[in-house]
Amino acid sequence: MGQRIIEGVKLNSLKEIKSEKGSVLHMLRSDDLDFENFGECYFSEVFMGCIKGWKKHLIQTQNLSVPVGLIKFVLYDDRLESSTYQELNTYILGRPNDYFRLTIPNGIFYSFKNISNQNSLIVNCADIPHDSKESIIKEINNKEIPYKW
C-alpha cells in the first residue's frame, strides 16, 4: 500500500469459501498466529457516506473485517514511545476484492467511513469485552489528528 505500517497494526487476508448459494467468510480463529484472547464479537452498521470515530482504546485490541460493503479506515499513532509516532495509515476493506482482517492494537486512534453505495457492516472480534472507561473519543475534525474527512 506504499505506507509505513503503524507499529502493531496487522492486515491479514481472510478466507472466503464461495458457493452458488452464498459464501462462508472466515474472520478469526483461536489457532490463528495473532489470536490473543476472546472478549466479545459484535457488528457495527455504517450507513452510506457516514463516518464514525475517532476512537482510541487504552486496553482493547480491535480485530475488524468488512463482510458487507466497503469501508475506508484511517489510523493515527499518537503514542510518544512508538517507532511510528505521528504516522497515518489508510486501508480500504470490503468484498469482493479486499476481504481482510485489520488488527488495531490499543493506543491507536481510528476512524472509518462507508464508501460504498449501500449500508456496510463491520465485524469486530475484540480481545476484551467493551468498557467505555478504557477508551478515548475525539471529534471527527480536531487539531490533534492530522486528517480531514
Tab-separated table of N, CA, C and O in Angstrom, residues 10-97:
chain	number	residue	atom	x	y	z
A	10	LYS	N	-1.845	-4.961	12.004
A	10	LYS	CA	-1.694	-6.122	11.119
A	10	LYS	C	-2.849	-6.158	10.131
A	10	LYS	O	-3.982	-5.812	10.473
A	11	LEU	N	-2.545	-6.604	8.926
A	11	LEU	CA	-3.556	-6.792	7.897
A	11	LEU	C	-3.415	-8.217	7.373
A	11	LEU	O	-2.377	-8.582	6.832
A	12	ASN	N	-4.443	-9.031	7.604
A	12	ASN	CA	-4.416	-10.435	7.209
A	12	ASN	C	-5.503	-10.728	6.191
A	12	ASN	O	-6.665	-10.371	6.402
A	13	SER	N	-5.122	-11.393	5.121
A	13	SER	CA	-6.090	-11.842	4.132
A	13	SER	C	-6.993	-12.894	4.767
A	13	SER	O	-6.528	-13.739	5.530
A	14	LEU	N	-8.266	-12.834	4.462
A	14	LEU	CA	-9.224	-13.774	5.038
A	14	LEU	C	-9.743	-14.729	3.980
A	14	LEU	O	-9.871	-14.385	2.807
A	15	LYS	N	-10.083	-15.919	4.444
A	15	LYS	CA	-10.571	-16.967	3.555
A	15	LYS	C	-12.063	-16.791	3.287
A	15	LYS	O	-12.849	-16.538	4.197
A	16	GLU	N	-12.400	-16.915	2.019
A	16	GLU	CA	-13.799	-16.896	1.597
A	16	GLU	C	-14.049	-18.174	0.814
A	16	GLU	O	-13.381	-18.443	-0.178
A	17	ILE	N	-14.985	-18.970	1.285
A	17	ILE	CA	-15.359	-20.195	0.582
A	17	ILE	C	-16.621	-19.889	-0.201
A	17	ILE	O	-17.701	-19.727	0.371
A	18	LYS	N	-16.458	-19.785	-1.521
A	18	LYS	CA	-17.578	-19.353	-2.370
A	18	LYS	C	-18.493	-20.530	-2.694
A	18	LYS	O	-18.056	-21.661	-2.839
A	19	SER	N	-19.758	-20.200	-2.804
A	19	SER	CA	-20.790	-21.174	-3.145
A	19	SER	C	-21.876	-20.449	-3.919
A	19	SER	O	-22.111	-19.257	-3.694
A	20	GLU	N	-22.533	-21.141	-4.804
A	20	GLU	CA	-23.621	-20.512	-5.561
A	20	GLU	C	-24.803	-20.156	-4.664
A	20	GLU	O	-25.667	-19.368	-5.040
A	21	LYS	N	-24.844	-20.714	-3.457
A	21	LYS	CA	-25.924	-20.402	-2.516
A	21	LYS	C	-25.526	-19.351	-1.486
A	21	LYS	O	-26.338	-18.937	-0.676
A	22	GLY	N	-24.264	-18.921	-1.523
A	22	GLY	CA	-23.763	-17.930	-0.570
A	22	GLY	C	-22.432	-18.368	0.020
A	22	GLY	O	-22.232	-19.552	0.287
A	23	SER	N	-21.551	-17.431	0.217
A	23	SER	CA	-20.193	-17.724	0.679
A	23	SER	C	-20.117	-17.907	2.193
A	23	SER	O	-20.918	-17.365	2.947
A	24	VAL	N	-19.088	-18.642	2.618
A	24	VAL	CA	-18.686	-18.735	4.020
A	24	VAL	C	-17.479	-17.821	4.177
A	24	VAL	O	-16.512	-17.918	3.412
A	25	LEU	N	-17.542	-16.904	5.134
A	25	LEU	CA	-16.492	-15.911	5.325
A	25	LEU	C	-15.791	-16.145	6.655
A	25	LEU	O	-16.412	-16.017	7.712
A	26	HIS	N	-14.525	-16.479	6.603
A	26	HIS	CA	-13.754	-16.621	7.840
A	26	HIS	C	-13.397	-15.233	8.361
A	26	HIS	O	-13.290	-14.278	7.600
A	27	MET	N	-13.180	-15.147	9.698
A	27	MET	CA	-12.810	-13.865	10.289
A	27	MET	C	-11.647	-14.025	11.259
A	27	MET	O	-10.633	-13.386	11.119
A	28	LEU	N	-11.790	-14.897	12.260
A	28	LEU	CA	-10.737	-15.097	13.257
A	28	LEU	C	-10.910	-16.459	13.891
A	28	LEU	O	-12.029	-16.847	14.243
A	29	ARG	N	-9.797	-17.173	14.010
A	29	ARG	CA	-9.806	-18.500	14.633
A	29	ARG	C	-8.865	-18.491	15.831
A	29	ARG	O	-7.870	-17.756	15.840
A	30	SER	N	-9.154	-19.322	16.813
A	30	SER	CA	-8.308	-19.378	18.007
A	30	SER	C	-6.919	-19.922	17.700
A	30	SER	O	-5.990	-19.705	18.479
A	31	ASP	N	-6.747	-20.604	16.557
A	31	ASP	CA	-5.416	-21.102	16.195
A	31	ASP	C	-4.681	-20.189	15.205
A	31	ASP	O	-3.611	-20.535	14.710
A	32	ASP	N	-5.234	-18.987	14.910
A	32	ASP	CA	-4.512	-18.003	14.109
A	32	ASP	C	-3.291	-17.529	14.895
A	32	ASP	O	-3.352	-17.369	16.125
A	33	LEU	N	-2.195	-17.284	14.206
A	33	LEU	CA	-0.949	-16.893	14.866
A	33	LEU	C	-1.086	-15.622	15.698
A	33	LEU	O	-0.440	-15.481	16.731
A	34	ASP	N	-1.922	-14.691	15.266
A	34	ASP	CA	-2.044	-13.429	16.007
A	34	ASP	C	-3.264	-13.369	16.928
A	34	ASP	O	-3.585	-12.315	17.467
A	35	PHE	N	-3.948	-14.516	17.136
A	35	PHE	CA	-5.069	-14.539	18.077
A	35	PHE	C	-4.525	-14.359	19.491
A	35	PHE	O	-3.569	-15.020	19.887
A	36	GLU	N	-5.128	-13.458	20.251
A	36	GLU	CA	-4.679	-13.215	21.619
A	36	GLU	C	-5.678	-13.706	22.656
A	36	GLU	O	-5.332	-14.437	23.557
A	37	ASN	N	-6.926	-13.277	22.519
A	37	ASN	CA	-7.932	-13.599	23.522
A	37	ASN	C	-9.295	-13.253	22.944
A	37	ASN	O	-9.404	-12.402	22.075
A	38	PHE	N	-10.339	-13.908	23.453
A	38	PHE	CA	-11.690	-13.549	23.039
A	38	PHE	C	-12.359	-12.762	24.137
A	38	PHE	O	-12.443	-13.192	25.283
A	39	GLY	N	-12.837	-11.557	23.789
A	39	GLY	CA	-13.578	-10.729	24.725
A	39	GLY	C	-15.037	-10.616	24.330
A	39	GLY	O	-15.937	-10.930	25.100
A	40	GLU	N	-15.272	-10.203	23.071
A	40	GLU	CA	-16.621	-10.113	22.527
A	40	GLU	C	-16.533	-9.961	21.010
A	40	GLU	O	-15.513	-9.554	20.475
A	41	CYS	N	-17.630	-10.288	20.361
A	41	CYS	CA	-17.739	-10.115	18.921
A	41	CYS	C	-19.038	-9.363	18.662
A	41	CYS	O	-20.081	-9.720	19.206
A	42	TYR	N	-18.945	-8.299	17.848
A	42	TYR	CA	-20.146	-7.534	17.537
A	42	TYR	C	-20.066	-6.987	16.117
A	42	TYR	O	-18.992	-6.957	15.513
A	43	PHE	N	-21.213	-6.535	15.612
A	43	PHE	CA	-21.309	-5.935	14.293
A	43	PHE	C	-21.646	-4.461	14.440
A	43	PHE	O	-22.431	-4.078	15.305
A	44	SER	N	-21.055	-3.646	13.583
A	44	SER	CA	-21.338	-2.214	13.558
A	44	SER	C	-21.841	-1.866	12.163
A	44	SER	O	-21.123	-2.050	11.176
A	45	GLU	N	-23.074	-1.391	12.083
A	45	GLU	CA	-23.628	-0.973	10.805
A	45	GLU	C	-23.196	0.467	10.539
A	45	GLU	O	-23.211	1.305	11.430
A	46	VAL	N	-22.811	0.732	9.285
A	46	VAL	CA	-22.408	2.075	8.894
A	46	VAL	C	-23.231	2.451	7.659
A	46	VAL	O	-23.119	1.813	6.612
A	47	PHE	N	-24.058	3.476	7.788
A	47	PHE	CA	-24.900	3.911	6.682
A	47	PHE	C	-24.054	4.563	5.588
A	47	PHE	O	-22.954	5.063	5.852
A	48	MET	N	-24.589	4.582	4.373
A	48	MET	CA	-23.884	5.158	3.222
A	48	MET	C	-23.379	6.563	3.537
A	48	MET	O	-24.134	7.406	4.024
A	49	GLY	N	-22.093	6.779	3.283
A	49	GLY	CA	-21.495	8.100	3.458
A	49	GLY	C	-21.193	8.511	4.885
A	49	GLY	O	-20.599	9.565	5.106
A	50	CYS	N	-21.576	7.707	5.861
A	50	CYS	CA	-21.383	8.080	7.268
A	50	CYS	C	-19.961	7.783	7.743
A	50	CYS	O	-19.308	6.861	7.281
A	51	ILE	N	-19.517	8.603	8.706
A	51	ILE	CA	-18.184	8.487	9.302
A	51	ILE	C	-18.359	8.238	10.794
A	51	ILE	O	-19.171	8.893	11.451
A	52	LYS	N	-17.572	7.297	11.329
A	52	LYS	CA	-17.537	7.051	12.773
A	52	LYS	C	-16.095	7.217	13.255
A	52	LYS	O	-15.154	6.953	12.543
A	53	GLY	N	-15.953	7.612	14.509
A	53	GLY	CA	-14.624	7.801	15.096
A	53	GLY	C	-14.488	9.261	15.482
A	53	GLY	O	-15.432	10.030	15.328
A	54	TRP	N	-13.378	9.632	15.917
A	54	TRP	CA	-12.127	8.991	16.264
A	54	TRP	C	-12.245	8.327	17.628
A	54	TRP	O	-12.843	8.899	18.528
A	55	LYS	N	-11.623	7.162	17.719
A	55	LYS	CA	-11.652	6.426	18.970
A	55	LYS	C	-10.300	5.767	19.182
A	55	LYS	O	-9.649	5.330	18.232
A	56	LYS	N	-9.887	5.710	20.446
A	56	LYS	CA	-8.659	5.018	20.830
A	56	LYS	C	-8.957	4.196	22.067
A	56	LYS	O	-9.489	4.709	23.048
A	57	HIS	N	-8.620	2.912	22.009
A	57	HIS	CA	-8.759	2.045	23.177
A	57	HIS	C	-7.437	2.017	23.935
A	57	HIS	O	-6.364	1.939	23.329
A	58	LEU	N	-7.518	2.064	25.245
A	58	LEU	CA	-6.328	2.048	26.088
A	58	LEU	C	-5.881	0.625	26.420
A	58	LEU	O	-4.705	0.400	26.697
A	59	ILE	N	-6.813	-0.332	26.350
A	59	ILE	CA	-6.507	-1.727	26.674
A	59	ILE	C	-6.906	-2.662	25.534
A	59	ILE	O	-6.154	-3.551	25.149
A	60	GLN	N	-8.069	-2.479	24.974
A	60	GLN	CA	-8.664	-3.393	23.997
A	60	GLN	C	-7.959	-3.367	22.644
A	60	GLN	O	-7.579	-2.311	22.143
A	61	THR	N	-7.818	-4.540	22.030
A	61	THR	CA	-7.339	-4.698	20.653
A	61	THR	C	-8.539	-4.985	19.768
A	61	THR	O	-9.395	-5.803	20.110
A	62	GLN	N	-8.604	-4.302	18.604
A	62	GLN	CA	-9.686	-4.479	17.640
A	62	GLN	C	-9.244	-5.460	16.545
A	62	GLN	O	-8.125	-5.358	16.052
A	63	ASN	N	-10.110	-6.372	16.164
A	63	ASN	CA	-9.919	-7.245	15.005
A	63	ASN	C	-11.129	-7.035	14.111
A	63	ASN	O	-12.209	-7.550	14.380
A	64	LEU	N	-10.946	-6.257	13.039
A	64	LEU	CA	-12.056	-5.784	12.215
A	64	LEU	C	-12.025	-6.395	10.827
A	64	LEU	O	-10.952	-6.537	10.232
A	65	SER	N	-13.199	-6.712	10.302
A	65	SER	CA	-13.340	-7.061	8.893
A	65	SER	C	-14.675	-6.514	8.399
A	65	SER	O	-15.532	-6.129	9.189
A	66	VAL	N	-14.807	-6.477	7.072
A	66	VAL	CA	-15.998	-5.890	6.449
A	66	VAL	C	-16.617	-6.935	5.527
A	66	VAL	O	-16.215	-7.060	4.372
A	67	PRO	N	-17.592	-7.709	6.021
A	67	PRO	CA	-18.226	-8.724	5.184
A	67	PRO	C	-19.242	-8.160	4.197
A	67	PRO	O	-19.568	-8.810	3.203
A	68	VAL	N	-19.746	-6.953	4.470
A	68	VAL	CA	-20.751	-6.328	3.596
A	68	VAL	C	-20.367	-4.874	3.367
A	68	VAL	O	-20.173	-4.121	4.323
A	69	GLY	N	-20.256	-4.467	2.103
A	69	GLY	CA	-19.963	-3.080	1.775
A	69	GLY	C	-18.480	-2.814	1.633
A	69	GLY	O	-17.670	-3.727	1.449
A	70	LEU	N	-18.128	-1.540	1.775
A	70	LEU	CA	-16.752	-1.085	1.595
A	70	LEU	C	-16.493	0.053	2.578
A	70	LEU	O	-17.235	1.039	2.603
A	71	ILE	N	-15.443	-0.093	3.374
A	71	ILE	CA	-15.132	0.863	4.429
A	71	ILE	C	-13.701	1.353	4.276
A	71	ILE	O	-12.785	0.559	4.073
A	72	LYS	N	-13.521	2.672	4.401
A	72	LYS	CA	-12.177	3.241	4.472
A	72	LYS	C	-11.845	3.488	5.935
A	72	LYS	O	-12.582	4.191	6.638
A	73	PHE	N	-10.746	2.891	6.398
A	73	PHE	CA	-10.261	3.062	7.765
A	73	PHE	C	-9.060	4.000	7.743
A	73	PHE	O	-8.201	3.893	6.867
A	74	VAL	N	-8.994	4.892	8.719
A	74	VAL	CA	-7.831	5.752	8.902
A	74	VAL	C	-7.350	5.549	10.333
A	74	VAL	O	-8.142	5.622	11.280
A	75	LEU	N	-6.051	5.291	10.487
A	75	LEU	CA	-5.439	5.054	11.789
A	75	LEU	C	-4.375	6.119	12.028
A	75	LEU	O	-3.683	6.529	11.079
A	76	TYR	N	-4.247	6.540	13.288
A	76	TYR	CA	-3.250	7.537	13.652
A	76	TYR	C	-2.561	7.117	14.936
A	76	TYR	O	-3.205	6.792	15.935
A	77	ASP	N	-1.226	7.137	14.900
A	77	ASP	CA	-0.408	6.723	16.044
A	77	ASP	C	0.057	7.960	16.800
A	77	ASP	O	0.916	8.700	16.316
A	78	ASP	N	-0.503	8.185	17.994
A	78	ASP	CA	-0.053	9.313	18.813
A	78	ASP	C	0.726	8.841	20.040
A	78	ASP	O	0.928	9.591	20.988
A	79	ARG	N	1.216	7.592	19.987
A	79	ARG	CA	1.996	7.032	21.105
A	79	ARG	C	3.423	7.590	21.049
A	79	ARG	O	4.174	7.275	20.129
A	80	LEU	N	3.796	8.395	22.024
A	80	LEU	CA	5.114	9.033	22.047
A	80	LEU	C	6.261	8.027	21.958
A	80	LEU	O	7.275	8.301	21.319
A	81	GLU	N	6.108	6.870	22.561
A	81	GLU	CA	7.179	5.868	22.610
A	81	GLU	C	7.228	4.975	21.366
A	81	GLU	O	8.130	4.163	21.211
A	82	SER	N	6.304	5.138	20.448
A	82	SER	CA	6.199	4.276	19.269
A	82	SER	C	7.203	4.662	18.190
A	82	SER	O	7.459	5.853	17.962
A	83	SER	N	7.707	3.662	17.482
A	83	SER	CA	8.606	3.923	16.347
A	83	SER	C	7.858	4.540	15.168
A	83	SER	O	8.480	5.044	14.234
A	84	THR	N	6.526	4.500	15.215
A	84	THR	CA	5.718	5.094	14.142
A	84	THR	C	4.879	6.268	14.666
A	84	THR	O	3.802	6.550	14.149
A	85	TYR	N	5.392	6.949	15.675
A	85	TYR	CA	4.727	8.114	16.255
A	85	TYR	C	4.351	9.113	15.153
A	85	TYR	O	5.156	9.430	14.288
A	86	GLN	N	3.116	9.561	15.158
A	86	GLN	CA	2.520	10.530	14.230
A	86	GLN	C	2.313	9.967	12.817
A	86	GLN	O	2.043	10.723	11.891
A	87	GLU	N	2.406	8.664	12.656
A	87	GLU	CA	2.155	8.037	11.354
A	87	GLU	C	0.656	7.878	11.144
A	87	GLU	O	-0.100	7.586	12.072
A	88	LEU	N	0.206	8.098	9.898
A	88	LEU	CA	-1.180	7.863	9.481
A	88	LEU	C	-1.194	6.673	8.531
A	88	LEU	O	-0.315	6.553	7.682
A	89	ASN	N	-2.170	5.787	8.688
A	89	ASN	CA	-2.379	4.683	7.747
A	89	ASN	C	-3.813	4.733	7.257
A	89	ASN	O	-4.732	5.082	8.012
A	90	THR	N	-4.022	4.380	5.998
A	90	THR	CA	-5.372	4.222	5.461
A	90	THR	C	-5.501	2.837	4.847
A	90	THR	O	-4.544	2.311	4.251
A	91	TYR	N	-6.672	2.253	5.012
A	91	TYR	CA	-6.969	0.923	4.474
A	91	TYR	C	-8.399	0.941	3.948
A	91	TYR	O	-9.275	1.558	4.557
A	92	ILE	N	-8.633	0.234	2.862
A	92	ILE	CA	-9.985	0.019	2.366
A	92	ILE	C	-10.262	-1.470	2.468
A	92	ILE	O	-9.502	-2.290	1.939
A	93	LEU	N	-11.331	-1.811	3.183
A	93	LEU	CA	-11.705	-3.197	3.396
A	93	LEU	C	-13.122	-3.432	2.909
A	93	LEU	O	-13.989	-2.557	3.056
A	94	GLY	N	-13.356	-4.597	2.358
A	94	GLY	CA	-14.687	-4.998	1.924
A	94	GLY	C	-14.608	-6.046	0.840
A	94	GLY	O	-13.536	-6.362	0.328
A	95	ARG	N	-15.719	-6.571	0.508
A	95	ARG	CA	-15.791	-7.614	-0.514
A	95	ARG	C	-16.290	-7.014	-1.817
A	95	ARG	O	-16.987	-6.028	-1.801
A	96	PRO	N	-15.885	-7.608	-2.928
A	96	PRO	CA	-15.248	-8.918	-3.078
A	96	PRO	C	-13.726	-8.879	-3.118
A	96	PRO	O	-13.085	-9.913	-2.953
A	97	ASN	N	-13.090	-7.713	-3.288
A	97	ASN	CA	-11.648	-7.683	-3.550
A	97	ASN	C	-10.757	-7.455	-2.342
A	97	ASN	O	-9.570	-7.750	-2.404
